[in-house]
């Protein structure tokens, strides 16, 4: 069974499969992190932040739910983002006008997002734009539209820090003192672990930071491309599930694997050595068996040679 959905439903799928010992692959929720180090060129990363947060109106399993921005560039970043998010056009994509964000798939998701935003603001987060249902005149009455939103100053005391949003919310978390180690700690302080990305002028630095993330996927100076490369396994860790789809790992998950052994050398047949054939001389058999272990699994040349000597002695 391959299941994509929420962790709560994923647990029900596991429970249903358990009596039948049916294998499952679970691709569950995510709160993917996107990190901007202080050495990036802001104008180059703005499009990545917008695409990561607002693609499909934020309803994307590997969408960006947490933007970690290094402190020295955070003010300029937030100022520029506020204007861009305010100017996003929202409406029905089937209409005559161009739109950037559509509606939520489920109406109750708007209520959940509102609860997360209200909780964050009540606990000190800064709401820069959006933050409520869209009831403007150009929006269909009774539609499931939630305004594209930018919020900053988010801390671990807020629900939005750890609960999946799955909506058009850009959530900015500032990394104090531009510290890489602090960044890693903040990113990993999350129950989910699907995807992640780090942007830096140094690819080596980006890889060094990202290699410490507790996520199933990571990209350096890119976003979402691992989903496009179907030869790569896709999946997460922690509350984001287990198992993989796509790639060889995904194909193997659809198979019942078997181990098959045959003789490789013509004319050579496997036989039981006399030293361990029944009835067995215990001393001789144990010495021979120890020699086999030393030969095959010894961690040095000396141990392997010692194993060969034992095989000759007891064989």
mmCIF file of C-alpha atoms in Angstrom:
data_model
loop_
_atom_site.group_PDB
_atom_site.id
_atom_site.type_symbol
_atom_site.label_atom_id
_atom_site.label_comp_id
_atom_site.label_asym_id
_atom_site.label_seq_id
_atom_site.Cartn_x
_atom_site.Cartn_y
_atom_site.Cartn_z
ATOM 1 C CA UNK A 1 0.000 0.000 0.000
ATOM 2 C CA UNK A 2 1.318 3.409 -0.998
ATOM 3 C CA UNK A 3 -0.388 6.195 0.934
ATOM 4 C CA UNK A 4 0.038 9.959 0.704
ATOM 5 C CA UNK A 5 -1.761 12.037 3.319
ATOM 6 C CA UNK A 6 -1.677 13.193 6.908
ATOM 7 C CA UNK A 7 0.149 11.409 9.757
ATOM 8 C CA UNK A 8 -3.144 10.714 11.550
ATOM 9 C CA UNK A 9 -4.670 8.959 8.544
ATOM 10 C CA UNK A 10 -1.358 7.235 7.883
ATOM 11 C CA UNK A 11 -1.578 5.614 11.298
ATOM 12 C CA UNK A 12 -5.062 4.324 10.442
ATOM 13 C CA UNK A 13 -3.683 2.861 7.195
ATOM 14 C CA UNK A 14 -0.957 1.092 9.164
ATOM 15 C CA UNK A 15 -3.504 -0.245 11.630
ATOM 16 C CA UNK A 16 -5.652 -1.570 8.791
ATOM 17 C CA UNK A 17 -2.684 -3.235 7.113
ATOM 18 C CA UNK A 18 -1.266 -4.792 10.288
ATOM 19 C CA UNK A 19 -3.698 -7.755 10.636
ATOM 20 C CA UNK A 20 -2.827 -8.796 7.071
ATOM 21 C CA UNK A 21 0.925 -8.114 7.438
ATOM 22 C CA UNK A 22 0.533 -5.905 4.386
ATOM 23 C CA UNK A 23 3.611 -3.742 3.695
ATOM 24 C CA UNK A 24 3.005 -0.005 3.508
ATOM 25 C CA UNK A 25 4.875 3.056 2.242
ATOM 26 C CA UNK A 26 3.765 6.279 3.906
ATOM 27 C CA UNK A 27 4.431 9.715 2.432
ATOM 28 C CA UNK A 28 2.886 11.924 5.090
ATOM 29 C CA UNK A 29 3.010 15.584 6.070
ATOM 30 C CA UNK A 30 5.865 18.013 5.861
ATOM 31 C CA UNK A 31 7.144 21.330 7.131
ATOM 32 C CA UNK A 32 9.958 21.739 4.673
ATOM 33 C CA UNK A 33 12.694 24.198 5.520
ATOM 34 C CA UNK A 34 14.340 26.620 3.094
ATOM 35 C CA UNK A 35 17.448 28.357 4.416
ATOM 36 C CA UNK A 36 18.953 31.609 3.130
ATOM 37 C CA UNK A 37 22.479 32.255 4.401
ATOM 38 C CA UNK A 38 23.754 35.811 4.708
ATOM 39 C CA UNK A 39 26.006 35.440 1.641
ATOM 40 C CA UNK A 40 23.175 34.977 -0.875
ATOM 41 C CA UNK A 41 22.140 37.600 -3.426
ATOM 42 C CA UNK A 42 18.636 38.477 -2.267
ATOM 43 C CA UNK A 43 17.265 39.267 -5.721
ATOM 44 C CA UNK A 44 18.260 35.765 -6.813
ATOM 45 C CA UNK A 45 16.521 33.928 -3.955
ATOM 46 C CA UNK A 46 13.263 35.935 -3.898
ATOM 47 C CA UNK A 47 11.735 33.796 -6.701
ATOM 48 C CA UNK A 48 12.662 30.585 -4.869
ATOM 49 C CA UNK A 49 10.956 31.761 -1.685
ATOM 50 C CA UNK A 50 7.800 32.749 -3.581
ATOM 51 C CA UNK A 51 7.642 29.508 -5.572
ATOM 52 C CA UNK A 52 8.378 27.371 -2.536
ATOM 53 C CA UNK A 53 5.662 28.926 -0.379
ATOM 54 C CA UNK A 54 2.884 29.735 -2.838
ATOM 55 C CA UNK A 55 3.010 27.039 -5.510
ATOM 56 C CA UNK A 56 -0.460 25.487 -5.733
ATOM 57 C CA UNK A 57 -1.496 27.977 -3.042
ATOM 58 C CA UNK A 58 0.802 26.228 -0.574
ATOM 59 C CA UNK A 59 -0.981 22.884 -1.002
ATOM 60 C CA UNK A 60 2.117 20.925 -1.873
ATOM 61 C CA UNK A 61 3.550 18.024 0.128
ATOM 62 C CA UNK A 62 7.096 19.307 -0.366
ATOM 63 C CA UNK A 63 6.128 22.984 -0.228
ATOM 64 C CA UNK A 64 8.168 25.347 1.926
ATOM 65 C CA UNK A 65 6.536 25.949 5.306
ATOM 66 C CA UNK A 66 9.532 27.409 7.135
ATOM 67 C CA UNK A 67 11.872 30.055 5.749
ATOM 68 C CA UNK A 68 15.036 30.376 7.830
ATOM 69 C CA UNK A 69 16.638 33.732 7.029
ATOM 70 C CA UNK A 70 19.967 34.735 8.521
ATOM 71 C CA UNK A 71 19.680 37.729 10.818
ATOM 72 C CA UNK A 72 21.870 40.222 8.929
ATOM 73 C CA UNK A 73 19.711 40.018 5.792
ATOM 74 C CA UNK A 74 16.337 39.419 7.461
ATOM 75 C CA UNK A 75 15.073 43.034 7.465
ATOM 76 C CA UNK A 76 15.773 43.554 3.765
ATOM 77 C CA UNK A 77 14.303 40.150 2.976
ATOM 78 C CA UNK A 78 11.060 40.714 4.880
ATOM 79 C CA UNK A 79 10.604 44.223 3.459
ATOM 80 C CA UNK A 80 10.919 42.966 -0.113
ATOM 81 C CA UNK A 81 8.773 39.901 0.505
ATOM 82 C CA UNK A 82 5.953 41.952 2.024
ATOM 83 C CA UNK A 83 5.508 43.846 -1.225
ATOM 84 C CA UNK A 84 5.669 40.733 -3.352
ATOM 85 C CA UNK A 85 3.168 38.801 -1.231
ATOM 86 C CA UNK A 86 0.752 41.774 -1.119
ATOM 87 C CA UNK A 87 0.774 41.918 -4.919
ATOM 88 C CA UNK A 88 -0.126 38.265 -5.458
ATOM 89 C CA UNK A 89 -3.381 37.980 -7.408
ATOM 90 C CA UNK A 90 -5.948 35.557 -6.046
ATOM 91 C CA UNK A 91 -9.067 34.159 -7.655
ATOM 92 C CA UNK A 92 -10.492 31.333 -9.709
ATOM 93 C CA UNK A 93 -7.953 30.197 -12.340
ATOM 94 C CA UNK A 94 -10.798 29.309 -14.712
ATOM 95 C CA UNK A 95 -11.798 32.976 -15.017
ATOM 96 C CA UNK A 96 -10.626 35.479 -17.611
ATOM 97 C CA UNK A 97 -8.079 37.196 -15.357
ATOM 98 C CA UNK A 98 -4.620 35.925 -14.511
ATOM 99 C CA UNK A 99 -4.221 34.669 -10.959
ATOM 100 C CA UNK A 100 -1.260 33.583 -8.826
ATOM 101 C CA UNK A 101 -3.102 31.777 -6.017
ATOM 102 C CA UNK A 102 -6.346 29.870 -6.196
ATOM 103 C CA UNK A 103 -8.542 28.376 -3.487
ATOM 104 C CA UNK A 104 -8.050 25.820 -0.744
ATOM 105 C CA UNK A 105 -9.141 22.274 -1.567
ATOM 106 C CA UNK A 106 -11.146 21.976 1.668
ATOM 107 C CA UNK A 107 -13.030 24.743 3.439
ATOM 108 C CA UNK A 108 -12.042 23.509 6.894
ATOM 109 C CA UNK A 109 -8.397 24.039 5.954
ATOM 110 C CA UNK A 110 -9.085 27.789 5.966
ATOM 111 C CA UNK A 111 -10.283 27.459 9.558
ATOM 112 C CA UNK A 112 -7.169 25.521 10.551
ATOM 113 C CA UNK A 113 -4.877 28.094 8.945
ATOM 114 C CA UNK A 114 -6.737 30.898 10.685
ATOM 115 C CA UNK A 115 -6.298 29.187 14.045
ATOM 116 C CA UNK A 116 -2.552 28.793 13.446
ATOM 117 C CA UNK A 117 -2.137 32.433 12.396
ATOM 118 C CA UNK A 118 -4.214 33.749 15.313
ATOM 119 C CA UNK A 119 -2.204 31.650 17.763
ATOM 120 C CA UNK A 120 1.115 32.896 16.370
ATOM 121 C CA UNK A 121 0.081 36.571 16.421
ATOM 122 C CA UNK A 122 -1.269 36.235 19.961
ATOM 123 C CA UNK A 123 2.128 34.899 21.034
ATOM 124 C CA UNK A 124 4.154 37.685 19.445
ATOM 125 C CA UNK A 125 4.557 36.936 15.741
ATOM 126 C CA UNK A 126 4.370 39.843 13.292
ATOM 127 C CA UNK A 127 1.707 39.699 10.580
ATOM 128 C CA UNK A 128 2.893 41.718 7.580
ATOM 129 C CA UNK A 129 0.039 41.012 5.177
ATOM 130 C CA UNK A 130 -2.867 38.627 4.683
ATOM 131 C CA UNK A 131 -3.879 36.587 7.678
ATOM 132 C CA UNK A 132 -7.548 36.012 6.912
ATOM 133 C CA UNK A 133 -10.037 34.650 4.393
ATOM 134 C CA UNK A 134 -10.222 36.597 1.177
ATOM 135 C CA UNK A 135 -13.636 38.244 0.930
ATOM 136 C CA UNK A 136 -12.800 40.940 -1.637
ATOM 137 C CA UNK A 137 -15.269 41.792 -4.391
ATOM 138 C CA UNK A 138 -13.372 39.912 -7.105
ATOM 139 C CA UNK A 139 -13.555 36.652 -5.143
ATOM 140 C CA UNK A 140 -16.509 34.316 -5.612
ATOM 141 C CA UNK A 141 -18.928 34.505 -2.704
ATOM 142 C CA UNK A 142 -18.536 31.565 -0.373
ATOM 143 C CA UNK A 143 -15.258 30.552 -1.990
ATOM 144 C CA UNK A 144 -12.521 28.731 -0.090
ATOM 145 C CA UNK A 145 -9.894 31.437 -0.509
ATOM 146 C CA UNK A 146 -7.293 32.331 2.099
ATOM 147 C CA UNK A 147 -5.174 35.414 1.527
ATOM 148 C CA UNK A 148 -1.478 34.950 0.718
ATOM 149 C CA UNK A 149 0.157 35.717 4.040
ATOM 150 C CA UNK A 150 3.566 36.759 5.349
ATOM 151 C CA UNK A 151 4.356 36.251 9.018
ATOM 152 C CA UNK A 152 7.668 36.635 10.869
ATOM 153 C CA UNK A 153 9.008 36.376 14.388
ATOM 154 C CA UNK A 154 7.774 32.822 14.703
ATOM 155 C CA UNK A 155 9.052 30.867 17.734
ATOM 156 C CA UNK A 156 8.839 27.315 19.020
ATOM 157 C CA UNK A 157 6.068 28.321 21.458
ATOM 158 C CA UNK A 158 3.640 28.765 18.565
ATOM 159 C CA UNK A 159 1.544 26.002 17.011
ATOM 160 C CA UNK A 160 2.634 27.016 13.521
ATOM 161 C CA UNK A 161 6.218 26.098 14.434
ATOM 162 C CA UNK A 162 5.405 22.381 14.395
ATOM 163 C CA UNK A 163 1.953 21.910 12.835
ATOM 164 C CA UNK A 164 1.559 21.549 9.089
ATOM 165 C CA UNK A 165 -0.145 24.554 7.470
ATOM 166 C CA UNK A 166 -0.708 23.361 3.894
ATOM 167 C CA UNK A 167 -1.758 26.803 2.707
ATOM 168 C CA UNK A 168 -0.485 30.111 1.256
ATOM 169 C CA UNK A 169 1.613 31.150 4.257
ATOM 170 C CA UNK A 170 5.191 32.442 4.138
ATOM 171 C CA UNK A 171 6.547 31.834 7.634
ATOM 172 C CA UNK A 172 9.885 33.562 8.306
ATOM 173 C CA UNK A 173 12.155 32.419 11.133
ATOM 174 C CA UNK A 174 15.263 34.513 11.806
ATOM 175 C CA UNK A 175 18.567 32.708 12.456
ATOM 176 C CA UNK A 176 20.366 34.654 15.215
ATOM 177 C CA UNK A 177 23.941 35.855 14.619
ATOM 178 C CA UNK A 178 24.037 34.209 11.186
ATOM 179 C CA UNK A 179 25.124 31.031 12.975
ATOM 180 C CA UNK A 180 25.112 27.785 10.987
ATOM 181 C CA UNK A 181 24.960 25.518 14.041
ATOM 182 C CA UNK A 182 21.962 27.415 15.402
ATOM 183 C CA UNK A 183 20.300 27.092 12.015
ATOM 184 C CA UNK A 184 20.688 23.304 12.077
ATOM 185 C CA UNK A 185 19.192 23.126 15.574
ATOM 186 C CA UNK A 186 16.190 25.253 14.556
ATOM 187 C CA UNK A 187 15.518 23.246 11.395
ATOM 188 C CA UNK A 188 15.668 19.913 13.256
ATOM 189 C CA UNK A 189 13.347 21.148 16.024
ATOM 190 C CA UNK A 190 10.353 19.792 14.141
ATOM 191 C CA UNK A 191 8.354 16.544 14.193
ATOM 192 C CA UNK A 192 8.399 16.365 10.377
ATOM 193 C CA UNK A 193 11.307 15.563 8.089
ATOM 194 C CA UNK A 194 10.399 15.486 4.400
ATOM 195 C CA UNK A 195 12.456 17.913 2.280
ATOM 196 C CA UNK A 196 14.857 20.796 2.844
ATOM 197 C CA UNK A 197 17.094 23.220 0.977
ATOM 198 C CA UNK A 198 19.939 25.624 1.731
ATOM 199 C CA UNK A 199 20.998 28.607 -0.366
ATOM 200 C CA UNK A 200 24.516 29.947 -0.008
ATOM 201 C CA UNK A 201 27.219 31.482 -2.189
ATOM 202 C CA UNK A 202 29.308 28.487 -1.139
ATOM 203 C CA UNK A 203 28.025 25.122 -2.321
ATOM 204 C CA UNK A 204 30.356 23.450 0.183
ATOM 205 C CA UNK A 205 28.806 25.427 3.030
ATOM 206 C CA UNK A 206 25.269 24.684 1.862
ATOM 207 C CA UNK A 207 26.049 20.958 1.737
ATOM 208 C CA UNK A 208 27.717 21.044 5.163
ATOM 209 C CA UNK A 209 24.609 22.630 6.701
ATOM 210 C CA UNK A 210 22.079 20.481 4.862
ATOM 211 C CA UNK A 211 23.875 17.218 5.588
ATOM 212 C CA UNK A 212 22.945 17.692 9.251
ATOM 213 C CA UNK A 213 19.203 18.095 8.616
ATOM 214 C CA UNK A 214 16.916 15.281 9.740
ATOM 215 C CA UNK A 215 15.057 15.066 6.433
ATOM 216 C CA UNK A 216 14.568 12.482 3.734
ATOM 217 C CA UNK A 217 15.594 14.888 0.964
ATOM 218 C CA UNK A 218 17.900 17.884 0.589
ATOM 219 C CA UNK A 219 18.891 20.232 -2.226
ATOM 220 C CA UNK A 220 21.665 22.820 -2.300
ATOM 221 C CA UNK A 221 20.730 26.083 -4.037
ATOM 222 C CA UNK A 222 17.624 24.533 -5.552
ATOM 223 C CA UNK A 223 14.063 23.554 -4.624
ATOM 224 C CA UNK A 224 11.818 20.643 -5.531
ATOM 225 C CA UNK A 225 14.081 19.337 -8.282
ATOM 226 C CA UNK A 226 14.446 16.002 -6.476
ATOM 227 C CA UNK A 227 10.742 15.421 -7.200
ATOM 228 C CA UNK A 228 11.312 16.032 -10.918
ATOM 229 C CA UNK A 229 14.204 13.564 -11.036
ATOM 230 C CA UNK A 230 12.214 10.354 -10.955
ATOM 231 C CA UNK A 231 15.330 8.223 -10.595
ATOM 232 C CA UNK A 232 15.695 9.595 -7.048
ATOM 233 C CA UNK A 233 13.799 8.085 -4.104
ATOM 234 C CA UNK A 234 11.134 10.411 -2.642
ATOM 235 C CA UNK A 235 10.108 10.297 1.009
ATOM 236 C CA UNK A 236 10.790 11.497 4.517
ATOM 237 C CA UNK A 237 11.539 10.591 8.121
ATOM 238 C CA UNK A 238 9.899 11.140 11.510
ATOM 239 C CA UNK A 239 6.224 12.239 11.158
ATOM 240 C CA UNK A 240 6.725 12.537 7.400
ATOM 241 C CA UNK A 241 6.530 8.753 7.120
ATOM 242 C CA UNK A 242 8.825 5.992 5.884
ATOM 243 C CA UNK A 243 9.626 4.101 2.739
ATOM 244 C CA UNK A 244 10.180 5.665 -0.668
ATOM 245 C CA UNK A 245 8.478 5.971 -4.006
ATOM 246 C CA UNK A 246 10.266 6.682 -7.297
ATOM 247 C CA UNK A 247 13.786 5.523 -7.979
ATOM 248 C CA UNK A 248 14.958 1.911 -7.618
ATOM 249 C CA UNK A 249 13.882 1.982 -3.972
ATOM 250 C CA UNK A 250 10.312 2.811 -4.968
ATOM 251 C CA UNK A 251 10.199 0.004 -7.529
ATOM 252 C CA UNK A 252 11.556 -2.489 -5.017
ATOM 253 C CA UNK A 253 8.804 -1.494 -2.607
ATOM 254 C CA UNK A 254 6.322 -2.857 -5.173
ATOM 255 C CA UNK A 255 8.133 -6.191 -5.368
ATOM 256 C CA UNK A 256 8.484 -9.311 -3.259
ATOM 257 C CA UNK A 257 12.246 -9.747 -3.296
ATOM 258 C CA UNK A 258 13.848 -13.222 -3.290
ATOM 259 C CA UNK A 259 17.388 -14.370 -2.636
ATOM 260 C CA UNK A 260 18.608 -17.012 -5.129
ATOM 261 C CA UNK A 261 21.997 -18.750 -4.938
ATOM 262 C CA UNK A 262 23.579 -21.012 -7.590
ATOM 263 C CA UNK A 263 27.106 -22.324 -8.148
ATOM 264 C CA UNK A 264 29.048 -19.846 -10.298
ATOM 265 C CA UNK A 265 32.001 -22.042 -11.328
ATOM 266 C CA UNK A 266 31.176 -24.959 -13.673
ATOM 267 C CA UNK A 267 32.148 -28.318 -12.215
ATOM 268 C CA UNK A 268 32.541 -26.982 -8.699
ATOM 269 C CA UNK A 269 29.927 -28.131 -6.204
ATOM 270 C CA UNK A 270 29.334 -27.049 -2.652
ATOM 271 C CA UNK A 271 29.818 -29.779 -0.040
ATOM 272 C CA UNK A 272 29.862 -29.991 3.749
ATOM 273 C CA UNK A 273 33.492 -30.041 5.029
ATOM 274 C CA UNK A 274 34.345 -33.205 6.936
ATOM 275 C CA UNK A 275 35.284 -31.148 10.012
ATOM 276 C CA UNK A 276 31.667 -30.074 10.515
ATOM 277 C CA UNK A 277 29.897 -33.127 9.134
ATOM 278 C CA UNK A 278 27.876 -35.327 11.470
ATOM 279 C CA UNK A 279 28.822 -37.076 13.672
ATOM 280 C CA UNK A 280 31.111 -34.186 14.582
ATOM 281 C CA UNK A 281 34.235 -33.887 16.678
ATOM 282 C CA UNK A 282 33.378 -30.812 18.751
ATOM 283 C CA UNK A 283 36.929 -29.533 19.157
ATOM 284 C CA UNK A 284 37.738 -29.988 15.485
ATOM 285 C CA UNK A 285 34.418 -28.523 14.337
ATOM 286 C CA UNK A 286 34.625 -25.428 16.555
ATOM 287 C CA UNK A 287 38.192 -24.785 15.436
ATOM 288 C CA UNK A 288 37.201 -25.094 11.792
ATOM 289 C CA UNK A 289 34.166 -22.831 12.268
ATOM 290 C CA UNK A 290 36.246 -20.185 14.017
ATOM 291 C CA UNK A 291 38.689 -20.292 11.111
ATOM 292 C CA UNK A 292 35.863 -19.661 8.644
ATOM 293 C CA UNK A 293 34.673 -16.637 10.632
ATOM 294 C CA UNK A 294 38.198 -15.196 10.826
ATOM 295 C CA UNK A 295 38.789 -15.714 7.099
ATOM 296 C CA UNK A 296 35.554 -14.148 5.905
ATOM 297 C CA UNK A 297 35.027 -11.448 8.541
ATOM 298 C CA UNK A 298 38.445 -10.682 9.979
ATOM 299 C CA UNK A 299 39.213 -6.966 10.018
ATOM 300 C CA UNK A 300 42.925 -7.333 9.254
ATOM 301 C CA UNK A 301 45.205 -9.385 7.027
ATOM 302 C CA UNK A 302 46.742 -11.018 10.091
ATOM 303 C CA UNK A 303 43.360 -12.285 11.320
ATOM 304 C CA UNK A 304 42.494 -13.628 7.861
ATOM 305 C CA UNK A 305 45.802 -15.495 7.635
ATOM 306 C CA UNK A 306 45.163 -16.867 11.111
ATOM 307 C CA UNK A 307 41.802 -18.103 9.845
ATOM 308 C CA UNK A 308 43.411 -19.905 6.906
ATOM 309 C CA UNK A 309 45.851 -21.618 9.272
ATOM 310 C CA UNK A 310 42.916 -22.803 11.404
ATOM 311 C CA UNK A 311 41.131 -24.207 8.345
ATOM 312 C CA UNK A 312 44.225 -26.161 7.344
ATOM 313 C CA UNK A 313 44.786 -27.369 10.896
ATOM 314 C CA UNK A 314 41.269 -28.549 11.581
ATOM 315 C CA UNK A 315 40.181 -29.361 8.049
#
